PDB file of N, CA and C in Angstrom:
ATOM      1  N   MET A  42     282.441 379.392 137.228  1.00 51.00           N
ATOM      2  CA  MET A  42     282.321 380.675 136.267  1.00 51.00           C
ATOM      3  C   MET A  42     283.317 380.504 135.217  1.00 51.00           C
ATOM      4  N   GLU A  43     284.653 380.275 135.738  1.00 54.00           N
ATOM      5  CA  GLU A  43     285.717 379.750 134.947  1.00 54.00           C
ATOM      6  C   GLU A  43     285.558 378.885 133.840  1.00 54.00           C
ATOM      7  N   THR A  44     284.924 377.910 134.013  1.00 59.00           N
ATOM      8  CA  THR A  44     284.629 376.854 132.834  1.00 59.00           C
ATOM      9  C   THR A  44     283.839 377.689 131.998  1.00 59.00           C
ATOM     10  N   GLN A  45     282.597 378.443 132.545  1.00 59.00           N
ATOM     11  CA  GLN A  45     281.707 379.422 131.239  1.00 59.00           C
ATOM     12  C   GLN A  45     282.188 380.112 130.579  1.00 59.00           C
ATOM     13  N   LYS A  46     283.467 380.748 130.933  1.00 61.00           N
ATOM     14  CA  LYS A  46     284.222 381.887 130.724  1.00 61.00           C
ATOM     15  C   LYS A  46     284.726 381.114 129.124  1.00 61.00           C
ATOM     16  N   MET A  47     285.568 380.138 129.664  1.00 60.00           N
ATOM     17  CA  MET A  47     286.361 379.066 128.712  1.00 60.00           C
ATOM     18  C   MET A  47     285.718 378.629 127.898  1.00 60.00           C
ATOM     19  N   GLU A  48     283.950 378.327 127.957  1.00 71.00           N
ATOM     20  CA  GLU A  48     283.318 377.772 126.798  1.00 71.00           C
ATOM     21  C   GLU A  48     282.932 378.934 126.210  1.00 71.00           C
ATOM     22  N   PHE A  49     282.844 380.302 126.292  1.00 70.00           N
ATOM     23  CA  PHE A  49     282.269 381.326 125.956  1.00 70.00           C
ATOM     24  C   PHE A  49     283.879 381.932 124.751  1.00 70.00           C
ATOM     25  N   ALA A  50     284.792 381.819 125.627  1.00 73.00           N
ATOM     26  CA  ALA A  50     286.106 382.236 124.668  1.00 73.00           C
ATOM     27  C   ALA A  50     285.993 381.122 123.511  1.00 73.00           C
ATOM     28  N   GLY A  51     285.894 379.777 123.831  1.00 76.00           N
ATOM     29  CA  GLY A  51     285.688 378.759 122.604  1.00 76.00           C
ATOM     30  C   GLY A  51     284.783 378.994 121.057  1.00 76.00           C
ATOM     31  N   MET A  52     283.744 379.647 121.993  1.00 75.00           N
ATOM     32  CA  MET A  52     282.663 380.151 121.141  1.00 75.00           C
ATOM     33  C   MET A  52     282.946 381.109 120.403  1.00 75.00           C
ATOM     34  N   LEU A  53     283.534 381.943 120.827  1.00 74.00           N
ATOM     35  CA  LEU A  53     284.328 383.413 120.514  1.00 74.00           C
ATOM     36  C   LEU A  53     285.185 383.084 119.129  1.00 74.00           C
ATOM     37  N   LYS A  54     286.141 382.042 119.460  1.00 79.00           N
ATOM     38  CA  LYS A  54     286.937 381.463 118.644  1.00 79.00           C
ATOM     39  C   LYS A  54     286.605 380.625 117.324  1.00 79.00           C
ATOM     40  N   ASP A  55     285.819 379.919 117.661  1.00 78.00           N
ATOM     41  CA  ASP A  55     284.670 379.448 116.426  1.00 78.00           C
ATOM     42  C   ASP A  55     284.307 380.626 115.450  1.00 78.00           C
ATOM     43  N   TYR A  56     283.710 381.588 115.935  1.00 78.00           N
ATOM     44  CA  TYR A  56     283.184 382.528 115.353  1.00 78.00           C
ATOM     45  C   TYR A  56     284.333 383.083 114.355  1.00 78.00           C
ATOM     46  N   GLN A  57     285.235 383.176 114.942  1.00 79.00           N
ATOM     47  CA  GLN A  57     286.801 383.520 113.953  1.00 79.00           C
ATOM     48  C   GLN A  57     286.787 382.884 113.220  1.00 79.00           C
ATOM     49  N   LEU A  58     286.953 381.968 113.157  1.00 81.00           N
ATOM     50  CA  LEU A  58     287.353 380.686 112.303  1.00 81.00           C
ATOM     51  C   LEU A  58     286.314 380.687 111.418  1.00 81.00           C
ATOM     52  N   TRP A  59     284.820 380.603 111.567  1.00 78.00           N
ATOM     53  CA  TRP A  59     284.057 381.102 110.353  1.00 78.00           C
ATOM     54  C   TRP A  59     284.204 381.996 109.549  1.00 78.00           C
ATOM     55  N   LEU A  60     284.731 383.266 110.084  1.00 78.00           N
ATOM     56  CA  LEU A  60     284.842 384.177 109.259  1.00 78.00           C
ATOM     57  C   LEU A  60     286.182 384.468 108.613  1.00 78.00           C
ATOM     58  N   GLN A  61     287.147 383.572 108.809  1.00 82.00           N
ATOM     59  CA  GLN A  61     288.379 383.428 108.261  1.00 82.00           C
ATOM     60  C   GLN A  61     287.707 382.382 106.654  1.00 82.00           C
ATOM     61  N   LYS A  62     287.002 381.431 107.290  1.00 79.00           N
ATOM     62  CA  LYS A  62     286.891 380.811 106.258  1.00 79.00           C
ATOM     63  C   LYS A  62     286.076 381.477 105.144  1.00 79.00           C
ATOM     64  N   LEU A  63     285.201 382.482 105.414  1.00 75.00           N
ATOM     65  CA  LEU A  63     284.573 383.504 104.825  1.00 75.00           C
ATOM     66  C   LEU A  63     285.426 384.188 103.658  1.00 75.00           C
ATOM     67  N   GLN A  64     286.533 384.495 104.268  1.00 77.00           N
ATOM     68  CA  GLN A  64     287.267 385.546 103.522  1.00 77.00           C
ATOM     69  C   GLN A  64     288.222 384.818 102.824  1.00 77.00           C
ATOM     70  N   SER A  65     288.568 383.401 102.945  1.00 81.00           N
ATOM     71  CA  SER A  65     289.458 382.371 102.449  1.00 81.00           C
ATOM     72  C   SER A  65     288.798 381.947 100.977  1.00 81.00           C
ATOM     73  N   ASP A  66     287.348 382.115 101.555  1.00 75.00           N
ATOM     74  CA  ASP A  66     286.510 381.395 100.385  1.00 75.00           C
ATOM     75  C   ASP A  66     286.125 382.841  99.142  1.00 75.00           C
ATOM     76  N   ALA A  67     286.123 383.865  99.775  1.00 73.00           N
ATOM     77  CA  ALA A  67     285.954 385.327  98.979  1.00 73.00           C
ATOM     78  C   ALA A  67     287.116 385.303  98.216  1.00 73.00           C
ATOM     79  N   GLU A  68     288.177 385.060  98.754  1.00 77.00           N
ATOM     80  CA  GLU A  68     289.700 385.355  98.122  1.00 77.00           C
ATOM     81  C   GLU A  68     289.847 383.934  97.178  1.00 77.00           C
ATOM     82  N   LEU A  69     289.425 383.066  97.343  1.00 72.00           N
ATOM     83  CA  LEU A  69     289.732 382.251  96.244  1.00 72.00           C
ATOM     84  C   LEU A  69     288.738 382.272  94.728  1.00 72.00           C
ATOM     85  N   PHE A  70     287.436 383.058  95.441  1.00 70.00           N
ATOM     86  CA  PHE A  70     286.613 383.405  94.468  1.00 70.00           C
ATOM     87  C   PHE A  70     286.986 384.373  93.637  1.00 70.00           C
ATOM     88  N   LYS A  71     287.445 385.341  93.893  1.00 71.00           N
ATOM     89  CA  LYS A  71     288.133 386.369  93.274  1.00 71.00           C
ATOM     90  C   LYS A  71     289.397 385.944  92.157  1.00 71.00           C
ATOM     91  N   ASN A  72     290.030 384.791  92.830  1.00 70.00           N
ATOM     92  CA  ASN A  72     290.969 383.877  91.713  1.00 70.00           C
ATOM     93  C   ASN A  72     290.699 383.323  90.205  1.00 70.00           C
ATOM     94  N   TYR A  73     289.071 382.738  90.397  1.00 68.00           N
ATOM     95  CA  TYR A  73     288.618 382.601  89.046  1.00 68.00           C
ATOM     96  C   TYR A  73     288.956 383.158  88.328  1.00 68.00           C
ATOM     97  N   ARG A  74     289.005 382.513  87.137  1.00 67.00           N
ATOM     98  CA  ARG A  74     289.396 382.940  85.655  1.00 67.00           C
ATOM     99  C   ARG A  74     287.994 383.582  85.272  1.00 67.00           C
ATOM    100  N   GLU A  75     288.253 384.664  84.502  1.00 68.00           N
ATOM    101  CA  GLU A  75     287.003 385.623  83.810  1.00 68.00           C
ATOM    102  C   GLU A  75     286.204 384.342  82.822  1.00 68.00           C
ATOM    103  N   ASN A  76     285.214 384.343  83.070  1.00 67.00           N
ATOM    104  CA  ASN A  76     284.044 383.639  81.889  1.00 67.00           C
ATOM    105  C   ASN A  76     282.506 384.195  82.014  1.00 67.00           C
ATOM    106  N   THR A  77     281.812 383.851  81.139  1.00 68.00           N
ATOM    107  CA  THR A  77     280.453 384.594  81.239  1.00 68.00           C
ATOM    108  C   THR A  77     279.942 383.951  82.696  1.00 68.00           C
ATOM    109  N   PHE A  78     280.038 382.886  82.797  1.00 66.00           N
ATOM    110  CA  PHE A  78     279.554 382.251  83.926  1.00 66.00           C
ATOM    111  C   PHE A  78     279.762 383.077  85.304  1.00 66.00           C
ATOM    112  N   VAL A  79     281.324 383.013  85.443  1.00 68.00           N
ATOM    113  CA  VAL A  79     281.751 383.523  86.536  1.00 68.00           C
ATOM    114  C   VAL A  79     281.246 384.972  86.555  1.00 68.00           C
ATOM    115  N   ASN A  80     281.506 385.432  85.403  1.00 74.00           N
ATOM    116  CA  ASN A  80     280.727 387.062  85.849  1.00 74.00           C
ATOM    117  C   ASN A  80     279.407 387.137  86.175  1.00 74.00           C
ATOM    118  N   ALA A  81     278.767 386.243  85.464  1.00 74.00           N
ATOM    119  CA  ALA A  81     277.402 386.346  85.862  1.00 74.00           C
ATOM    120  C   ALA A  81     277.040 385.998  87.606  1.00 74.00           C
ATOM    121  N   ILE A  82     277.900 385.308  87.958  1.00 73.00           N
ATOM    122  CA  ILE A  82     277.358 384.940  89.503  1.00 73.00           C
ATOM    123  C   ILE A  82     278.414 385.667  90.618  1.00 73.00           C
ATOM    124  N   ARG A  83     279.471 386.101  90.018  1.00 74.00           N
ATOM    125  CA  ARG A  83     280.164 387.119  90.944  1.00 74.00           C
ATOM    126  C   ARG A  83     279.306 388.000  91.774  1.00 74.00           C
ATOM    127  N   PRO A  84     278.514 388.827  91.227  1.00 79.00           N
ATOM    128  CA  PRO A  84     278.132 390.080  92.177  1.00 79.00           C
ATOM    129  C   PRO A  84     276.898 389.049  93.356  1.00 79.00           C
ATOM    130  N   ALA A  85     276.437 388.156  92.753  1.00 77.00           N
ATOM    131  CA  ALA A  85     275.468 387.378  94.025  1.00 77.00           C
ATOM    132  C   ALA A  85     276.395 386.840  94.661  1.00 77.00           C
ATOM    133  N   LEU A  86     277.244 386.064  94.577  1.00 75.00           N
ATOM    134  CA  LEU A  86     278.558 385.391  95.566  1.00 75.00           C
ATOM    135  C   LEU A  86     279.051 386.149  96.331  1.00 75.00           C
ATOM    136  N   SER A  87     279.944 387.579  95.847  1.00 77.00           N
ATOM    137  CA  SER A  87     280.261 388.559  96.682  1.00 77.00           C
ATOM    138  C   SER A  87     279.242 388.867  97.902  1.00 77.00           C
ATOM    139  N   GLU A  88     277.575 389.438  97.236  1.00 80.00           N
ATOM    140  CA  GLU A  88     276.709 389.863  97.906  1.00 80.00           C
ATOM    141  C   GLU A  88     276.616 389.415  99.582  1.00 80.00           C
ATOM    142  N   GLN A  89     276.719 387.803  98.949  1.00 76.00           N
ATOM    143  CA  GLN A  89     276.216 387.011  99.954  1.00 76.00           C
ATOM    144  C   GLN A  89     277.357 386.517 100.630  1.00 76.00           C
ATOM    145  N   LEU A  90     278.593 386.827 100.421  1.00 76.00           N
ATOM    146  CA  LEU A  90     279.643 386.519 101.580  1.00 76.00           C
ATOM    147  C   LEU A  90     279.816 387.877 102.179  1.00 76.00           C
ATOM    148  N   LYS A  91     279.501 388.910 101.632  1.00 80.00           N
ATOM    149  CA  LYS A  91     279.192 390.020 102.587  1.00 80.00           C
ATOM    150  C   LYS A  91     278.335 390.060 103.633  1.00 80.00           C
ATOM    151  N   THR A  92     277.094 389.395 102.825  1.00 81.00           N
ATOM    152  CA  THR A  92     276.104 389.675 104.131  1.00 81.00           C
ATOM    153  C   THR A  92     275.915 388.519 105.135  1.00 81.00           C
ATOM    154  N   ILE A  93     276.728 387.411 104.841  1.00 78.00           N
ATOM    155  CA  ILE A  93     277.189 386.570 105.702  1.00 78.00           C
ATOM    156  C   ILE A  93     278.047 387.310 106.832  1.00 78.00           C
ATOM    157  N   GLU A  94     279.017 387.789 106.359  1.00 77.00           N
ATOM    158  CA  GLU A  94     279.908 388.571 107.336  1.00 77.00           C
ATOM    159  C   GLU A  94     279.548 389.568 108.431  1.00 77.00           C
ATOM    160  N   GLN A  95     278.886 390.184 107.673  1.00 82.00           N
ATOM    161  CA  GLN A  95     278.276 391.477 108.468  1.00 82.00           C
ATOM    162  C   GLN A  95     277.201 390.774 109.433  1.00 82.00           C
ATOM    163  N   GLU A  96     276.401 389.653 109.185  1.00 79.00           N
ATOM    164  CA  GLU A  96     275.003 389.623 110.126  1.00 79.00           C
ATOM    165  C   GLU A  96     275.987 388.824 110.805  1.00 79.00           C
ATOM    166  N   THR A  97     277.157 387.855 110.853  1.00 77.00           N
ATOM    167  CA  THR A  97     277.851 387.301 111.611  1.00 77.00           C
ATOM    168  C   THR A  97     278.476 388.391 112.564  1.00 77.00           C
ATOM    169  N   GLN A  98     279.050 389.247 111.984  1.00 79.00           N
ATOM    170  CA  GLN A  98     279.772 390.258 112.657  1.00 79.00           C
ATOM    171  C   GLN A  98     279.029 390.938 114.158  1.00 79.00           C
ATOM    172  N   GLN A  99     277.629 391.163 113.569  1.00 82.00           N
ATOM    173  CA  GLN A  99     276.933 391.960 114.353  1.00 82.00           C
ATOM    174  C   GLN A  99     276.443 391.069 115.252  1.00 82.00           C
ATOM    175  N   LEU A 100     276.242 389.987 115.202  1.00 77.00           N
ATOM    176  CA  LEU A 100     275.561 388.999 116.387  1.00 77.00           C
ATOM    177  C   LEU A 100     277.073 388.656 117.433  1.00 77.00           C
ATOM    178  N   ILE A 101     278.050 388.589 116.692  1.00 77.00           N
ATOM    179  CA  ILE A 101     279.177 388.236 117.529  1.00 77.00           C
ATOM    180  C   ILE A 101     279.636 389.540 118.255  1.00 77.00           C
ATOM    181  N   ARG A 102     279.303 391.032 117.916  1.00 79.00           N
ATOM    182  CA  ARG A 102     279.651 391.702 118.769  1.00 79.00           C
ATOM    183  C   ARG A 102     278.425 391.838 119.830  1.00 79.00           C
ATOM    184  N   LEU A 103     277.387 391.465 119.430  1.00 78.00           N
ATOM    185  CA  LEU A 103     276.366 391.465 120.653  1.00 78.00           C
ATOM    186  C   LEU A 103     276.643 390.458 121.674  1.00 78.00           C
ATOM    187  N   PHE A 104     277.236 388.955 120.993  1.00 74.00           N
ATOM    188  CA  PHE A 104     277.532 387.908 122.176  1.00 74.00           C
ATOM    189  C   PHE A 104     278.700 388.583 123.118  1.00 74.00           C
ATOM    190  N   ALA A 105     279.681 389.321 122.379  1.00 75.00           N
ATOM    191  CA  ALA A 105     280.808 389.843 123.300  1.00 75.00           C
ATOM    192  C   ALA A 105     280.284 390.627 124.181  1.00 75.00           C
ATOM    193  N   ARG A 106     279.444 391.608 124.099  1.00 76.00           N
ATOM    194  CA  ARG A 106     278.617 392.280 125.018  1.00 76.00           C
ATOM    195  C   ARG A 106     278.134 391.725 126.000  1.00 76.00           C
ATOM    196  N   VAL A 107     277.393 390.663 125.920  1.00 72.00           N
ATOM    197  CA  VAL A 107     276.581 390.258 126.531  1.00 72.00           C
ATOM    198  C   VAL A 107     277.602 389.604 127.772  1.00 72.00           C
ATOM    199  N   ILE A 108     278.729 388.972 127.007  1.00 71.00           N
ATOM    200  CA  ILE A 108     279.641 388.278 127.832  1.00 71.00           C
ATOM    201  C   ILE A 108     280.390 389.231 129.062  1.00 71.00           C
ATOM    202  N   LEU A 109     280.603 390.601 128.320  1.00 71.00           N
ATOM    203  CA  LEU A 109     281.317 391.338 129.292  1.00 71.00           C
ATOM    204  C   LEU A 109     280.367 391.829 130.416  1.00 71.00           C
ATOM    205  N   LYS A 110     279.052 391.693 130.191  1.00 71.00           N
ATOM    206  CA  LYS A 110     277.992 392.347 131.562  1.00 71.00           C
ATOM    207  C   LYS A 110     277.511 390.949 132.324  1.00 71.00           C
ATOM    208  N   ALA A 111     277.977 389.730 131.921  1.00 65.00           N
ATOM    209  CA  ALA A 111     277.513 389.037 132.673  1.00 65.00           C
ATOM    210  C   ALA A 111     278.331 388.839 134.075  1.00 65.00           C
ATOM    211  N   GLY A 112     277.310 388.339 134.772  1.00 57.00           N
ATOM    212  CA  GLY A 112     277.500 388.188 136.544  1.00 57.00           C
ATOM    213  C   GLY A 112     278.269 386.712 136.675  1.00 57.00           C
ATOM    214  N   SER A 113     278.573 386.609 137.582  1.00 53.00           N
ATOM    215  CA  SER A 113     279.202 385.331 137.841  1.00 53.00           C
ATOM    216  C   SER A 113     278.559 383.699 137.746  1.00 53.00           C
ATOM    217  N   HIS A 114     277.419 384.121 138.304  1.00 59.00           N
ATOM    218  CA  HIS A 114     276.582 382.813 138.043  1.00 59.00           C
ATOM    219  C   HIS A 114     275.141 383.375 137.379  1.00 59.00           C
ATOM    220  N   ASN A 115     275.102 383.969 136.783  1.00 68.00           N
ATOM    221  CA  ASN A 115     273.785 384.653 136.192  1.00 68.00           C
ATOM    222  C   ASN A 115     273.296 383.380 135.141  1.00 68.00           C
ATOM    223  N   LEU A 116     272.209 382.838 135.732  1.00 70.00           N
ATOM    224  CA  LEU A 116     271.554 382.011 134.602  1.00 70.00           C
ATOM    225  C   LEU A 116     270.871 382.367 133.310  1.00 70.00           C
ATOM    226  N   LYS A 117     270.204 383.826 133.732  1.00 74.00           N
ATOM    227  CA  LYS A 117     269.487 384.450 133.007  1.00 74.00           C
ATOM    228  C   LYS A 117     270.141 384.661 131.632  1.00 74.00           C
ATOM    229  N   ILE A 118     271.578 385.398 132.093  1.00 71.00           N
ATOM    230  CA  ILE A 118     272.442 385.782 130.982  1.00 71.00           C
ATOM    231  C   ILE A 118     273.144 384.703 130.236  1.00 71.00           C
ATOM    232  N   THR A 119     273.442 383.671 131.145  1.00 72.00           N
ATOM    233  CA  THR A 119     273.547 382.386 130.322  1.00 72.00           C
ATOM    234  C   THR A 119     273.071 381.948 128.914  1.00 72.00           C
ATOM    235  N   THR A 120     271.657 381.756 129.345  1.00 76.00           N
ATOM    236  CA  THR A 120     270.548 381.300 128.984  1.00 76.00           C
ATOM    237  C   THR A 120     270.408 382.237 127.312  1.00 76.00           C
ATOM    238  N   GLN A 121     270.618 383.605 127.442  1.00 75.00           N
ATOM    239  CA  GLN A 121     270.659 384.560 126.827  1.00 75.00           C
ATOM    240  C   GLN A 121     271.767 384.389 125.638  1.00 75.00           C
ATOM    241  N   LEU A 122     272.842 384.060 126.241  1.00 74.00           N
ATOM    242  CA  LEU A 122     274.159 383.948 125.461  1.00 74.00           C
ATOM    243  C   LEU A 122     274.123 382.704 124.775  1.00 74.00           C
ATOM    244  N   LEU A 123     273.399 381.675 125.341  1.00 76.00           N
ATOM    245  CA  LEU A 123     273.303 380.295 124.419  1.00 76.00           C
ATOM    246  C   LEU A 123     272.474 380.514 123.085  1.00 76.00           C
ATOM    247  N   SER A 124     271.181 381.355 123.620  1.00 80.00           N
ATOM    248  CA  SER A 124     270.227 381.800 122.454  1.00 80.00           C
ATOM    249  C   SER A 124     271.019 382.404 121.315  1.00 80.00           C
ATOM    250  N   VAL A 125     272.005 383.475 121.494  1.00 76.00           N
ATOM    251  CA  VAL A 125     272.855 384.260 120.910  1.00 76.00           C
ATOM    252  C   VAL A 125     273.374 383.211 120.179  1.00 76.00           C
ATOM    253  N   HIS A 126     274.091 382.453 120.593  1.00 77.00           N
ATOM    254  CA  HIS A 126     275.181 381.647 120.164  1.00 77.00           C
ATOM    255  C   HIS A 126     274.167 380.554 118.875  1.00 77.00           C
ATOM    256  N   THR A 127     272.909 380.271 119.274  1.00 81.00           N
ATOM    257  CA  THR A 127     272.174 379.547 118.428  1.00 81.00           C
ATOM    258  C   THR A 127     271.892 380.432 117.371  1.00 81.00           C
ATOM    259  N   GLN A 128     271.852 381.620 117.333  1.00 80.00           N
ATOM    260  CA  GLN A 128     271.233 382.439 116.275  1.00 80.00           C
ATOM    261  C   GLN A 128     272.579 382.564 115.414  1.00 80.00           C
ATOM    262  N   ILE A 129     273.630 382.985 115.948  1.00 77.00           N
ATOM    263  CA  ILE A 129     274.967 382.941 114.954  1.00 77.00           C
ATOM    264  C   ILE A 129     274.929 381.652 114.210  1.00 77.00           C
ATOM    265  N   ARG A 130     275.103 380.981 114.969  1.00 79.00           N
ATOM    266  CA  ARG A 130     275.502 379.773 113.928  1.00 79.00           C
ATOM    267  C   ARG A 130     274.570 379.334 112.943  1.00 79.00           C
ATOM    268  N   SER A 131     272.857 379.698 113.180  1.00 83.00           N
ATOM    269  CA  SER A 131     272.086 379.698 112.189  1.00 83.00           C
ATOM    270  C   SER A 131     272.195 380.594 111.058  1.00 83.00           C
ATOM    271  N   VAL A 132     272.311 381.724 111.658  1.00 77.00           N
ATOM    272  CA  VAL A 132     272.642 382.996 110.390  1.00 77.00           C
ATOM    273  C   VAL A 132     273.916 381.985 109.404  1.00 77.00           C
ATOM    274  N   PHE A 133     274.926 381.604 109.996  1.00 78.00           N
ATOM    275  CA  PHE A 133     276.158 381.309 109.736  1.00 78.00           C
ATOM    276  C   PHE A 133     275.742 380.137 108.466  1.00 78.00           C
ATOM    277  N   CYS A 134     275.208 379.399 109.098  1.00 81.00           N
ATOM    278  CA  CYS A 134     275.089 378.141 108.612  1.00 81.00           C
ATOM    279  C   CYS A 134     273.961 378.116 107.096  1.00 81.00           C
ATOM    280  N   PHE A 135     272.817 379.006 107.371  1.00 80.00           N
ATOM    281  CA  PHE A 135     272.076 379.538 106.286  1.00 80.00           C
ATOM    282  C   PHE A 135     272.336 380.005 104.788  1.00 80.00           C
ATOM    283  N   HIS A 136     273.295 380.869 105.544  1.00 75.00           N
ATOM    284  CA  HIS A 136     273.983 381.679 104.453  1.00 75.00           C
ATOM    285  C   HIS A 136     274.770 381.096 103.609  1.00 75.00           C
ATOM    286  N   TYR A 137     275.707 380.505 104.441  1.00 77.00           N
ATOM    287  CA  TYR A 137     276.757 379.784 104.005  1.00 77.00           C
ATOM    288  C   TYR A 137     276.460 378.502 103.131  1.00 77.00           C
ATOM    289  N   GLN A 138     275.326 377.930 103.254  1.00 81.00           N
ATOM    290  CA  GLN A 138     274.832 376.557 102.261  1.00 81.00           C
ATOM    291  C   GLN A 138     274.558 377.330 101.142  1.00 81.00           C
ATOM    292  N   HIS A 139     273.989 378.517 100.853  1.00 76.00           N
ATOM    293  CA  HIS A 139     273.949 379.460  99.493  1.00 76.00           C
ATOM    294  C   HIS A 139     275.493 379.554  98.914  1.00 76.00           C
ATOM    295  N   VAL A 140     276.100 379.823  99.636  1.00 75.00           N
ATOM    296  CA  VAL A 140     277.665 380.139  99.214  1.00 75.00           C
ATOM    297  C   VAL A 140     278.241 379.000  98.490  1.00 75.00           C
ATOM    298  N   GLU A 141     277.998 377.785  99.230  1.00 78.00           N
ATOM    299  CA  GLU A 141     278.486 376.309  98.942  1.00 78.00           C
ATOM    300  C   GLU A 141     278.110 376.043  97.861  1.00 78.00           C
ATOM    301  N   GLU A 142     276.378 376.133  97.521  1.00 80.00           N
ATOM    302  CA  GLU A 142     276.100 375.684  96.413  1.00 80.00           C
ATOM    303  C   GLU A 142     276.248 376.557  95.205  1.00 80.00           C
ATOM    304  N   LEU A 143     276.429 378.099  95.648  1.00 74.00           N
ATOM    305  CA  LEU A 143     277.107 378.666  94.415  1.00 74.00           C
ATOM    306  C   LEU A 143     278.670 378.279  93.649  1.00 74.00           C
ATOM    307  N   LEU A 144     279.383 377.881  94.638  1.00 73.00           N
ATOM    308  CA  LEU A 144     280.835 377.633  94.274  1.00 73.00           C
ATOM    309  C   LEU A 144     280.759 376.379  93.486  1.00 73.00           C
ATOM    310  N   SER A 145     279.694 375.481  94.470  1.00 78.00           N
ATOM    311  CA  SER A 145     279.487 374.118  93.480  1.00 78.00           C
ATOM    312  C   SER A 145     279.338 374.214  91.913  1.00 78.00           C
ATOM    313  N   GLU A 146     278.025 374.980  92.006  1.00 74.00           N
ATOM    314  CA  GLU A 146     277.852 375.429  90.462  1.00 74.00           C
ATOM    315  C   GLU A 146     278.875 375.638  89.473  1.00 74.00           C
ATOM    316  N   MET A 147     279.769 376.594  90.349  1.00 70.00           N
ATOM    317  CA  MET A 147     280.604 377.323  89.800  1.00 70.00           C
ATOM    318  C   MET A 147     282.257 375.983  89.147  1.00 70.00           C
ATOM    319  N   GLU A 148     282.291 375.527  89.881  1.00 70.00           N
ATOM    320  CA  GLU A 148     283.437 374.264  89.837  1.00 70.00           C
ATOM    321  C   GLU A 148     282.779 373.587  88.815  1.00 70.00           C
ATOM    322  N   GLU A 149     281.590 372.764  88.723  1.00 72.00           N
ATOM    323  CA  GLU A 149     280.962 372.088  87.589  1.00 72.00           C
ATOM    324  C   GLU A 149     281.217 373.033  86.238  1.00 72.00           C
ATOM    325  N   VAL A 150     280.714 374.018  86.155  1.00 67.00           N
ATOM    326  CA  VAL A 150     280.771 374.614  85.226  1.00 67.00           C
ATOM    327  C   VAL A 150     281.990 374.873  84.645  1.00 67.00           C
ATOM    328  N   LEU A 151     283.218 375.239  85.400  1.00 62.00           N
ATOM    329  CA  LEU A 151     284.545 375.179  84.946  1.00 62.00           C
ATOM    330  C   LEU A 151     285.566 374.310  84.984  1.00 62.00           C
ATOM    331  N   ILE A 152     284.941 373.258  85.067  1.00 58.00           N
ATOM    332  CA  ILE A 152     285.710 371.961  85.143  1.00 58.00           C
ATOM    333  C   ILE A 152     285.476 370.988  83.633  1.00 58.00           C
TER     334      ILE A 152
END
């Protein structure tokens, strides 16, 4: 059980790091100088970052609630937690791929 709690705590720490990455990229993006391309892409990227953060936060809250309800050796709850963890990772990676593509396009234009 103690090992299981440590694994879950590690997963939650990963989620916090992902959200910090999002916030860091959002801040970096705000600092790009104004030009036609940046102005055109800014709303889409800002919306994408917000969506990722909201969906990831929602899944993290669900994950944390399930952890609090978990019994000492409840295999069913552990399986559900791993399923939610997989969902969180999938949502984050799916959306973040789009963010990285937008940032890459922006860097190419600005160079």
